[in-house]
Amino acid sequence: MSVVVLYGTETGNAEECAIEISRVMGEVAPVDVHDMSDYSPQQLLASGAGTVVVVTATHGEGELAGGGVRFFDALLAMSARLEGVRFMVFGLGDSYYTTYNRASEIVVEQMSALGATQLGATFRYDASSGDDPEELAGEWAREMRAVIAASVAS
Ligand SMILES: Cc1cc2nc3c(=O)[nH]c(=O)nc-3n(C[C@H](O)[C@H](O)[C@H](O)COP(=O)(O)O)c2cc1C
């Protein structure tokens, strides 16, 4: 089964990370990448994807960036059931904020509430570290490659 990578961004970092994650994971599985601003829960369900990777920055006061709020609100409103779906989360935030990486926690809460199962631990990128998010995203995706390969095979 295929992998869908969804990202929510305000200033582009999450998009760069999502593209890098898609490139690396694409070495072991068919991967589609979408901005949550122009992708609907209906499209996700119709895709039949068994594994979903959510790459989201936290913005505002601890909210999902970009189209993430609308996407997850719509997913919850549909009462979609995602029992067979596995998901991974790569969060981007800044420990300067008290709501550090809150969006990644919201994604875990909401995907879990819909019945999906998380694979691996949530990755939390901290902008205050000065690290390059795209580089860390590539490393994380390489670490997760075996998990992805097993997930798409089952
Ligand atoms: C206006 C603004 C609000 C932010 N709010 C938060 C926040 O509440 N929590 C957090 O962890 N990071 C917060 N951040 C940091 C961003 O999540 C971080 O810079 C991230 O790399 C941005 O990713 P993006 O380019 O994909 O939007 C905020 C950044 C900005 C500019």
Tab-separated table of N, CA and C and ligand atoms in Angstrom:
chain	number	residue	atom	x	y	z
A	1	MET	N	0.849	-1.201	0.000
A	1	MET	CA	0.000	0.000	0.000
A	1	MET	C	0.878	1.243	0.000
A	2	SER	N	0.323	2.328	-0.520
A	2	SER	CA	1.145	3.517	-0.715
A	2	SER	C	1.218	4.375	0.550
A	3	VAL	N	2.105	5.369	0.460
A	3	VAL	CA	2.338	6.303	1.562
A	3	VAL	C	1.903	7.692	1.097
A	4	VAL	N	1.159	8.400	1.952
A	4	VAL	CA	0.819	9.788	1.664
A	4	VAL	C	1.517	10.668	2.703
A	5	VAL	N	2.275	11.647	2.219
A	5	VAL	CA	2.926	12.619	3.102
A	5	VAL	C	2.117	13.911	3.014
A	6	LEU	N	1.622	14.384	4.153
A	6	LEU	CA	0.822	15.610	4.208
A	6	LEU	C	1.597	16.669	4.982
A	7	TYR	N	1.616	17.901	4.478
A	7	TYR	CA	2.321	18.932	5.242
A	7	TYR	C	1.467	20.177	5.439
A	8	GLY	N	1.767	20.855	6.549
A	8	GLY	CA	1.139	22.132	6.862
A	8	GLY	C	2.229	23.127	7.194
A	9	THR	N	2.265	24.221	6.458
A	9	THR	CA	3.373	25.181	6.593
A	9	THR	C	2.872	26.604	6.498
A	10	GLU	N	3.602	27.526	7.128
A	10	GLU	CA	3.336	28.963	6.942
A	10	GLU	C	4.480	29.602	6.167
A	11	THR	N	5.711	29.195	6.458
A	11	THR	CA	6.858	29.872	5.840
A	11	THR	C	7.764	28.917	5.057
A	12	GLY	N	7.289	27.701	4.810
A	12	GLY	CA	7.988	26.825	3.869
A	12	GLY	C	8.846	25.713	4.447
A	13	ASN	N	9.224	25.801	5.742
A	13	ASN	CA	10.116	24.766	6.281
A	13	ASN	C	9.483	23.375	6.218
A	14	ALA	N	8.226	23.279	6.626
A	14	ALA	CA	7.572	21.961	6.643
A	14	ALA	C	7.448	21.402	5.229
A	15	GLU	N	7.268	22.285	4.259
A	15	GLU	CA	7.183	21.810	2.867
A	15	GLU	C	8.526	21.217	2.430
A	16	GLU	N	9.610	21.911	2.732
A	16	GLU	CA	10.941	21.386	2.365
A	16	GLU	C	11.195	20.049	3.044
A	17	CYS	N	10.797	19.968	4.321
A	17	CYS	CA	10.985	18.705	5.059
A	17	CYS	C	10.142	17.602	4.427
A	18	ALA	N	8.901	17.922	4.087
A	18	ALA	CA	8.003	16.907	3.513
A	18	ALA	C	8.543	16.403	2.181
A	19	ILE	N	9.104	17.305	1.387
A	19	ILE	CA	9.650	16.891	0.081
A	19	ILE	C	10.860	15.983	0.281
A	20	GLU	N	11.709	16.338	1.261
A	20	GLU	CA	12.887	15.498	1.534
A	20	GLU	C	12.467	14.134	2.083
A	21	ILE	N	11.490	14.125	2.988
A	21	ILE	CA	10.987	12.859	3.548
A	21	ILE	C	10.402	12.001	2.420
A	22	SER	N	9.671	12.627	1.519
A	22	SER	CA	9.070	11.887	0.399
A	22	SER	C	10.150	11.296	-0.502
A	23	ARG	N	11.204	12.076	-0.722
A	23	ARG	CA	12.297	11.598	-1.583
A	23	ARG	C	12.949	10.360	-0.975
A	24	VAL	N	13.235	10.436	0.337
A	24	VAL	CA	13.923	9.310	1.002
A	24	VAL	C	12.990	8.103	1.120
A	25	MET	N	11.774	8.329	1.552
A	25	MET	CA	10.841	7.203	1.712
A	25	MET	C	10.455	6.622	0.354
A	26	GLY	N	10.525	7.465	-0.674
A	26	GLY	CA	10.212	7.011	-2.028
A	26	GLY	C	11.178	5.956	-2.534
A	27	GLU	N	12.311	5.794	-1.835
A	27	GLU	CA	13.265	4.746	-2.231
A	27	GLU	C	12.753	3.362	-1.843
A	28	VAL	N	11.768	3.317	-0.923
A	28	VAL	CA	11.278	1.995	-0.484
A	28	VAL	C	9.773	1.809	-0.683
A	29	ALA	N	9.070	2.880	-1.087
A	29	ALA	CA	7.614	2.753	-1.232
A	29	ALA	C	7.101	3.846	-2.169
A	30	PRO	N	5.943	3.600	-2.808
A	30	PRO	CA	5.343	4.682	-3.601
A	30	PRO	C	4.820	5.771	-2.666
A	31	VAL	N	5.240	7.004	-2.911
A	31	VAL	CA	4.891	8.110	-2.010
A	31	VAL	C	4.247	9.256	-2.783
A	32	ASP	N	3.138	9.787	-2.238
A	32	ASP	CA	2.541	11.020	-2.772
A	32	ASP	C	2.650	12.083	-1.694
A	33	VAL	N	2.988	13.307	-2.086
A	33	VAL	CA	3.100	14.383	-1.100
A	33	VAL	C	2.089	15.476	-1.423
A	34	HIS	N	1.411	15.972	-0.381
A	34	HIS	CA	0.364	16.979	-0.582
A	34	HIS	C	0.411	18.043	0.511
A	35	ASP	N	0.126	19.268	0.099
A	35	ASP	CA	-0.081	20.374	1.031
A	35	ASP	C	-1.511	20.240	1.576
A	36	MET	N	-1.680	20.254	2.896
A	36	MET	CA	-3.034	20.109	3.456
A	36	MET	C	-3.957	21.262	3.063
A	37	SER	N	-3.372	22.361	2.557
A	37	SER	CA	-4.191	23.492	2.094
A	37	SER	C	-4.994	23.146	0.844
A	38	ASP	N	-4.479	22.223	0.036
A	38	ASP	CA	-5.235	21.873	-1.166
A	38	ASP	C	-5.407	20.362	-1.302
A	39	TYR	N	-5.717	19.741	-0.188
A	39	TYR	CA	-5.968	18.293	-0.177
A	39	TYR	C	-7.065	18.060	0.846
A	40	SER	N	-8.006	17.178	0.516
A	40	SER	CA	-9.142	16.985	1.420
A	40	SER	C	-9.090	15.613	2.079
A	41	PRO	N	-9.772	15.462	3.208
A	41	PRO	CA	-9.859	14.137	3.835
A	41	PRO	C	-10.478	13.111	2.886
A	42	GLN	N	-11.412	13.565	2.046
A	42	GLN	CA	-12.030	12.642	1.082
A	42	GLN	C	-10.962	12.085	0.136
A	43	GLN	N	-10.052	12.958	-0.301
A	43	GLN	CA	-8.980	12.491	-1.195
A	43	GLN	C	-8.078	11.492	-0.469
A	44	LEU	N	-7.823	11.765	0.810
A	44	LEU	CA	-6.979	10.844	1.581
A	44	LEU	C	-7.651	9.468	1.671
A	45	LEU	N	-8.930	9.461	1.992
A	45	LEU	CA	-9.634	8.186	2.135
A	45	LEU	C	-9.696	7.459	0.791
A	46	ALA	N	-9.934	8.220	-0.273
A	46	ALA	CA	-10.028	7.606	-1.604
A	46	ALA	C	-8.673	7.071	-2.080
A	47	SER	N	-7.591	7.626	-1.554
A	47	SER	CA	-6.253	7.201	-1.990
A	47	SER	C	-5.952	5.773	-1.544
A	48	GLY	N	-6.645	5.336	-0.501
A	48	GLY	CA	-6.398	3.990	0.011
A	48	GLY	C	-5.046	3.862	0.697
A	49	ALA	N	-4.403	5.011	1.006
A	49	ALA	CA	-3.078	4.965	1.633
A	49	ALA	C	-3.159	4.269	2.987
A	50	GLY	N	-2.240	3.351	3.211
A	50	GLY	CA	-2.214	2.649	4.494
A	50	GLY	C	-1.314	3.326	5.496
A	51	THR	N	-0.423	4.193	4.987
A	51	THR	CA	0.530	4.871	5.867
A	51	THR	C	0.516	6.366	5.547
A	52	VAL	N	0.331	7.175	6.578
A	52	VAL	CA	0.258	8.626	6.400
A	52	VAL	C	1.362	9.270	7.248
A	53	VAL	N	2.145	10.126	6.606
A	53	VAL	CA	3.193	10.855	7.327
A	53	VAL	C	2.755	12.312	7.392
A	54	VAL	N	2.572	12.843	8.604
A	54	VAL	CA	2.141	14.235	8.745
A	54	VAL	C	3.341	15.079	9.170
A	55	VAL	N	3.612	16.107	8.365
A	55	VAL	CA	4.724	17.022	8.643
A	55	VAL	C	4.084	18.371	8.918
A	56	THR	N	4.108	18.804	10.177
A	56	THR	CA	3.403	20.047	10.491
A	56	THR	C	4.212	20.971	11.376
A	57	ALA	N	4.208	22.233	10.979
A	57	ALA	CA	4.757	23.261	11.852
A	57	ALA	C	3.672	23.684	12.838
A	58	THR	N	4.093	24.244	13.982
A	58	THR	CA	3.162	24.857	14.929
A	58	THR	C	3.211	26.363	14.719
A	59	HIS	N	2.039	26.984	14.633
A	59	HIS	CA	1.975	28.440	14.468
A	59	HIS	C	0.900	29.011	15.378
A	60	GLY	N	0.700	30.327	15.287
A	60	GLY	CA	-0.304	30.974	16.130
A	60	GLY	C	0.016	30.702	17.592
A	61	GLU	N	-0.996	30.307	18.334
A	61	GLU	CA	-0.753	29.951	19.738
A	61	GLU	C	-0.903	28.445	19.888
A	62	GLY	N	0.007	27.729	19.246
A	62	GLY	CA	-0.019	26.278	19.360
A	62	GLY	C	-0.965	25.604	18.397
A	63	GLU	N	-1.157	26.214	17.228
A	63	GLU	CA	-2.071	25.623	16.238
A	63	GLU	C	-1.317	24.967	15.083
A	64	LEU	N	-2.041	24.104	14.367
A	64	LEU	CA	-1.481	23.523	13.147
A	64	LEU	C	-1.286	24.631	12.124
A	65	ALA	N	-0.185	24.556	11.391
A	65	ALA	CA	0.117	25.565	10.387
A	65	ALA	C	-0.626	25.292	9.085
A	66	GLY	N	-0.723	26.321	8.260
A	66	GLY	CA	-1.257	26.182	6.903
A	66	GLY	C	-2.660	25.602	6.895
A	67	GLY	N	-2.856	24.604	6.035
A	67	GLY	CA	-4.185	24.008	5.900
A	67	GLY	C	-4.490	22.943	6.936
A	68	GLY	N	-3.605	22.779	7.910
A	68	GLY	CA	-3.773	21.682	8.870
A	68	GLY	C	-5.039	21.757	9.702
A	69	VAL	N	-5.390	22.968	10.146
A	69	VAL	CA	-6.585	23.104	10.996
A	69	VAL	C	-7.825	22.700	10.204
A	70	ARG	N	-7.942	23.245	8.994
A	70	ARG	CA	-9.110	22.936	8.164
A	70	ARG	C	-9.153	21.444	7.840
A	71	PHE	N	-8.002	20.872	7.491
A	71	PHE	CA	-7.958	19.462	7.112
A	71	PHE	C	-8.416	18.576	8.270
A	72	PHE	N	-7.852	18.815	9.455
A	72	PHE	CA	-8.196	17.935	10.583
A	72	PHE	C	-9.609	18.199	11.099
A	73	ASP	N	-10.052	19.459	11.031
A	73	ASP	CA	-11.450	19.730	11.410
A	73	ASP	C	-12.394	18.952	10.504
A	74	ALA	N	-12.091	18.954	9.194
A	74	ALA	CA	-12.952	18.256	8.230
A	74	ALA	C	-12.892	16.744	8.454
A	75	LEU	N	-11.698	16.247	8.763
A	75	LEU	CA	-11.544	14.804	9.001
A	75	LEU	C	-12.361	14.383	10.225
A	76	LEU	N	-12.297	15.192	11.275
A	76	LEU	CA	-13.052	14.871	12.498
A	76	LEU	C	-14.552	14.997	12.250
A	77	ALA	N	-14.941	16.018	11.469
A	77	ALA	CA	-16.368	16.236	11.193
A	77	ALA	C	-16.962	15.073	10.412
A	78	MET	N	-16.112	14.408	9.612
A	78	MET	CA	-16.597	13.252	8.836
A	78	MET	C	-16.723	12.012	9.711
A	79	SER	N	-16.183	12.100	10.925
A	79	SER	CA	-16.095	10.917	11.799
A	79	SER	C	-15.474	9.753	11.041
A	80	ALA	N	-14.444	10.088	10.246
A	80	ALA	CA	-13.772	9.037	9.461
A	80	ALA	C	-13.194	7.996	10.414
A	81	ARG	N	-13.234	6.742	10.012
A	81	ARG	CA	-12.599	5.708	10.824
A	81	ARG	C	-11.310	5.289	10.132
A	82	LEU	N	-10.208	5.331	10.862
A	82	LEU	CA	-8.895	5.085	10.260
A	82	LEU	C	-8.219	3.888	10.934
A	83	GLU	N	-9.028	2.906	11.328
A	83	GLU	CA	-8.487	1.757	12.067
A	83	GLU	C	-7.287	1.072	11.387
A	84	GLY	N	-7.360	0.946	10.058
A	84	GLY	CA	-6.278	0.218	9.377
A	84	GLY	C	-5.083	1.094	9.042
A	85	VAL	N	-5.161	2.376	9.369
A	85	VAL	CA	-4.142	3.325	8.914
A	85	VAL	C	-3.026	3.480	9.953
A	86	ARG	N	-1.778	3.499	9.474
A	86	ARG	CA	-0.631	3.784	10.340
A	86	ARG	C	-0.163	5.211	10.039
A	87	PHE	N	0.319	5.929	11.052
A	87	PHE	CA	0.790	7.294	10.781
A	87	PHE	C	2.086	7.603	11.517
A	88	MET	N	2.813	8.558	10.945
A	88	MET	CA	4.056	9.055	11.552
A	88	MET	C	3.969	10.577	11.590
A	89	VAL	N	4.638	11.181	12.557
A	89	VAL	CA	4.548	12.638	12.678
A	89	VAL	C	5.938	13.267	12.793
A	90	PHE	N	6.181	14.260	11.926
A	90	PHE	CA	7.389	15.078	11.997
A	90	PHE	C	6.919	16.502	12.290
A	91	GLY	N	7.192	16.976	13.501
A	91	GLY	CA	6.724	18.301	13.904
A	91	GLY	C	7.842	19.329	13.848
A	92	LEU	N	7.464	20.552	13.501
A	92	LEU	CA	8.426	21.663	13.528
A	92	LEU	C	7.901	22.727	14.477
A	93	GLY	N	8.762	23.180	15.361
A	93	GLY	CA	8.369	24.216	16.312
A	93	GLY	C	9.594	24.948	16.807
A	94	ASP	N	9.384	25.671	17.886
A	94	ASP	CA	10.467	26.471	18.455
A	94	ASP	C	10.264	26.465	19.968
A	95	SER	N	11.301	26.004	20.680
A	95	SER	CA	11.177	25.862	22.133
A	95	SER	C	11.084	27.224	22.831
A	96	TYR	N	11.211	28.297	22.069
A	96	TYR	CA	10.979	29.649	22.596
A	96	TYR	C	9.519	29.781	23.053
A	97	TYR	N	8.627	29.048	22.408
A	97	TYR	CA	7.183	29.152	22.700
A	97	TYR	C	6.759	28.142	23.764
A	98	THR	N	5.828	28.550	24.610
A	98	THR	CA	5.312	27.614	25.628
A	98	THR	C	4.503	26.501	24.957
A	99	THR	N	3.990	26.788	23.771
A	99	THR	CA	3.217	25.780	23.034
A	99	THR	C	4.142	25.034	22.068
A	100	TYR	N	5.336	24.711	22.569
A	100	TYR	CA	6.359	24.086	21.736
A	100	TYR	C	5.836	22.810	21.051
A	101	ASN	N	5.851	22.824	19.740
A	101	ASN	CA	5.467	21.659	18.926
A	101	ASN	C	4.088	21.086	19.270
A	102	ARG	N	3.205	21.972	19.717
A	102	ARG	CA	1.858	21.524	20.101
A	102	ARG	C	1.105	20.903	18.907
A	103	ALA	N	1.354	21.421	17.703
A	103	ALA	CA	0.613	20.898	16.537
A	103	ALA	C	0.867	19.412	16.345
A	104	SER	N	2.102	18.982	16.587
A	104	SER	CA	2.390	17.556	16.384
A	104	SER	C	1.605	16.723	17.401
A	105	GLU	N	1.419	17.272	18.611
A	105	GLU	CA	0.622	16.545	19.620
A	105	GLU	C	-0.845	16.480	19.200
A	106	ILE	N	-1.334	17.588	18.619
A	106	ILE	CA	-2.737	17.612	18.167
A	106	ILE	C	-2.947	16.536	17.094
A	107	VAL	N	-1.983	16.422	16.183
A	107	VAL	CA	-2.104	15.411	15.120
A	107	VAL	C	-2.166	14.006	15.735
A	108	VAL	N	-1.284	13.747	16.698
A	108	VAL	CA	-1.294	12.411	17.333
A	108	VAL	C	-2.641	12.170	18.023
A	109	GLU	N	-3.137	13.178	18.745
A	109	GLU	CA	-4.423	13.022	19.447
A	109	GLU	C	-5.550	12.738	18.456
A	110	GLN	N	-5.573	13.524	17.353
A	110	GLN	CA	-6.711	13.413	16.439
A	110	GLN	C	-6.639	12.140	15.595
A	111	MET	N	-5.466	11.790	15.110
A	111	MET	CA	-5.341	10.545	14.332
A	111	MET	C	-5.664	9.347	15.236
A	112	SER	N	-5.199	9.391	16.479
A	112	SER	CA	-5.469	8.282	17.404
A	112	SER	C	-6.956	8.188	17.702
A	113	ALA	N	-7.608	9.349	17.863
A	113	ALA	CA	-9.047	9.357	18.158
A	113	ALA	C	-9.846	8.732	17.024
A	114	LEU	N	-9.322	8.836	15.803
A	114	LEU	CA	-10.018	8.267	14.635
A	114	LEU	C	-9.656	6.799	14.423
A	115	GLY	N	-8.785	6.273	15.270
A	115	GLY	CA	-8.488	4.841	15.220
A	115	GLY	C	-7.172	4.480	14.566
A	116	ALA	N	-6.423	5.479	14.053
A	116	ALA	CA	-5.140	5.177	13.404
A	116	ALA	C	-4.068	4.880	14.464
A	117	THR	N	-3.022	4.180	14.035
A	117	THR	CA	-1.957	3.749	14.951
A	117	THR	C	-0.658	4.447	14.598
A	118	GLN	N	-0.005	5.037	15.601
A	118	GLN	CA	1.255	5.738	15.323
A	118	GLN	C	2.418	4.763	15.202
A	119	LEU	N	3.265	4.999	14.208
A	119	LEU	CA	4.503	4.239	14.036
A	119	LEU	C	5.658	5.118	14.495
A	120	GLY	N	6.484	4.613	15.380
A	120	GLY	CA	7.635	5.379	15.847
A	120	GLY	C	7.206	6.542	16.736
A	121	ALA	N	8.214	7.262	17.217
A	121	ALA	CA	7.941	8.412	18.092
A	121	ALA	C	7.830	9.668	17.236
A	122	THR	N	7.085	10.643	17.720
A	122	THR	CA	6.987	11.941	17.041
A	122	THR	C	8.362	12.610	17.037
A	123	PHE	N	8.790	13.090	15.874
A	123	PHE	CA	10.030	13.863	15.810
A	123	PHE	C	9.681	15.339	16.051
A	124	ARG	N	10.452	16.010	16.903
A	124	ARG	CA	10.205	17.426	17.188
A	124	ARG	C	11.410	18.239	16.774
A	125	TYR	N	11.263	18.993	15.714
A	125	TYR	CA	12.323	19.910	15.304
A	125	TYR	C	12.190	21.202	16.102
A	126	ASP	N	13.321	21.677	16.628
A	126	ASP	CA	13.337	22.908	17.419
A	126	ASP	C	14.115	23.985	16.656
A	127	ALA	N	13.406	25.014	16.185
A	127	ALA	CA	14.058	26.073	15.408
A	127	ALA	C	15.146	26.782	16.215
A	128	SER	N	15.007	26.816	17.559
A	128	SER	CA	16.022	27.468	18.400
A	128	SER	C	17.350	26.723	18.398
A	129	SER	N	17.350	25.479	17.935
A	129	SER	CA	18.591	24.687	17.908
A	129	SER	C	19.535	25.197	16.827
A	130	GLY	N	18.974	25.902	15.837
A	130	GLY	CA	19.799	26.377	14.725
A	130	GLY	C	20.090	25.287	13.706
A	131	ASP	N	19.593	24.070	13.949
A	131	ASP	CA	19.811	22.974	12.995
A	131	ASP	C	19.019	23.214	11.712
A	132	ASP	N	19.461	22.539	10.654
A	132	ASP	CA	18.764	22.630	9.364
A	132	ASP	C	17.613	21.612	9.360
A	133	PRO	N	16.355	22.079	9.308
A	133	PRO	CA	15.233	21.138	9.414
A	133	PRO	C	15.198	20.093	8.298
A	134	GLU	N	15.595	20.518	7.082
A	134	GLU	CA	15.549	19.592	5.948
A	134	GLU	C	16.545	18.443	6.144
A	135	GLU	N	17.704	18.792	6.702
A	135	GLU	CA	18.725	17.767	6.953
A	135	GLU	C	18.222	16.762	7.987
A	136	LEU	N	17.621	17.290	9.073
A	136	LEU	CA	17.096	16.394	10.120
A	136	LEU	C	15.945	15.559	9.581
A	137	ALA	N	15.160	16.145	8.692
A	137	ALA	CA	14.046	15.397	8.105
A	137	ALA	C	14.574	14.220	7.285
A	138	GLY	N	15.646	14.453	6.544
A	138	GLY	CA	16.249	13.381	5.749
A	138	GLY	C	16.780	12.266	6.639
A	139	GLU	N	17.450	12.663	7.733
A	139	GLU	CA	17.992	11.654	8.670
A	139	GLU	C	16.862	10.844	9.285
A	140	TRP	N	15.819	11.549	9.705
A	140	TRP	CA	14.660	10.873	10.324
A	140	TRP	C	14.027	9.901	9.328
A	141	ALA	N	13.865	10.345	8.097
A	141	ALA	CA	13.241	9.488	7.082
A	141	ALA	C	14.102	8.257	6.822
A	142	ARG	N	15.432	8.434	6.825
A	142	ARG	CA	16.308	7.271	6.612
A	142	ARG	C	16.165	6.286	7.763
A	143	GLU	N	16.042	6.829	9.008
A	143	GLU	CA	15.846	5.935	10.164
A	143	GLU	C	14.515	5.205	10.061
A	144	MET	N	13.536	5.850	9.458
A	144	MET	CA	12.184	5.293	9.391
A	144	MET	C	11.950	4.422	8.157
A	145	ARG	N	12.955	4.338	7.294
A	145	ARG	CA	12.750	3.620	6.027
A	145	ARG	C	12.325	2.170	6.227
A	146	ALA	N	12.968	1.488	7.204
A	146	ALA	CA	12.637	0.074	7.428
A	146	ALA	C	11.207	-0.051	7.948
A	147	VAL	N	10.810	0.910	8.791
A	147	VAL	CA	9.450	0.885	9.344
A	147	VAL	C	8.437	1.097	8.217
A	148	ILE	N	8.753	2.034	7.318
A	148	ILE	CA	7.868	2.309	6.175
A	148	ILE	C	7.771	1.083	5.269
A	149	ALA	N	8.918	0.487	4.995
A	149	ALA	CA	8.928	-0.677	4.106
A	149	ALA	C	8.060	-1.789	4.691
A	150	ALA	N	8.180	-2.001	6.013
A	150	ALA	CA	7.372	-3.052	6.660
A	150	ALA	C	5.892	-2.669	6.640
A	151	SER	N	5.615	-1.394	6.825
A	151	SER	CA	4.215	-0.949	6.874
A	151	SER	C	3.539	-1.112	5.518
A	152	VAL	N	4.227	-0.764	4.438
A	152	VAL	CA	3.586	-0.877	3.126
A	152	VAL	C	3.479	-2.339	2.683
A	153	ALA	N	4.318	-3.190	3.254
A	153	ALA	CA	4.291	-4.612	2.858
A	153	ALA	C	3.170	-5.367	3.562
A	154	SER	N	2.667	-4.819	4.675
A	154	SER	CA	1.687	-5.585	5.468
A	154	SER	C	0.243	-5.184	5.123
B	1	LIG	C1	4.190	33.771	14.197
B	1	LIG	C2	4.823	32.465	14.615
B	1	LIG	C3	4.220	31.715	15.597
B	1	LIG	C4	4.807	30.512	16.019
B	1	LIG	N1	4.210	29.783	17.034
B	1	LIG	C5	4.812	28.651	17.467
B	1	LIG	C6	4.234	27.925	18.553
B	1	LIG	O1	3.204	28.255	19.106
B	1	LIG	N2	4.882	26.790	18.956
B	1	LIG	C7	6.048	26.354	18.367
B	1	LIG	O2	6.589	25.325	18.784
B	1	LIG	N3	6.608	27.026	17.342
B	1	LIG	C8	6.021	28.165	16.877
B	1	LIG	N4	6.595	28.868	15.842
B	1	LIG	C9	7.855	28.370	15.234
B	1	LIG	C10	7.610	27.622	13.914
B	1	LIG	O3	6.841	26.442	14.103
B	1	LIG	C11	8.943	27.231	13.313
B	1	LIG	O4	9.654	28.415	12.977
B	1	LIG	C12	8.816	26.355	12.080
B	1	LIG	O5	10.085	25.977	11.602
B	1	LIG	C13	8.053	27.073	10.967
B	1	LIG	O6	7.790	26.126	9.947
B	1	LIG	P1	7.119	26.583	8.563
B	1	LIG	O7	8.184	27.352	7.793
B	1	LIG	O8	6.806	25.284	7.884
B	1	LIG	O9	5.900	27.374	8.823
B	1	LIG	C14	6.013	30.066	15.416
B	1	LIG	C15	6.609	30.831	14.407
B	1	LIG	C16	6.026	32.026	14.013
B	1	LIG	C17	6.711	32.848	12.931
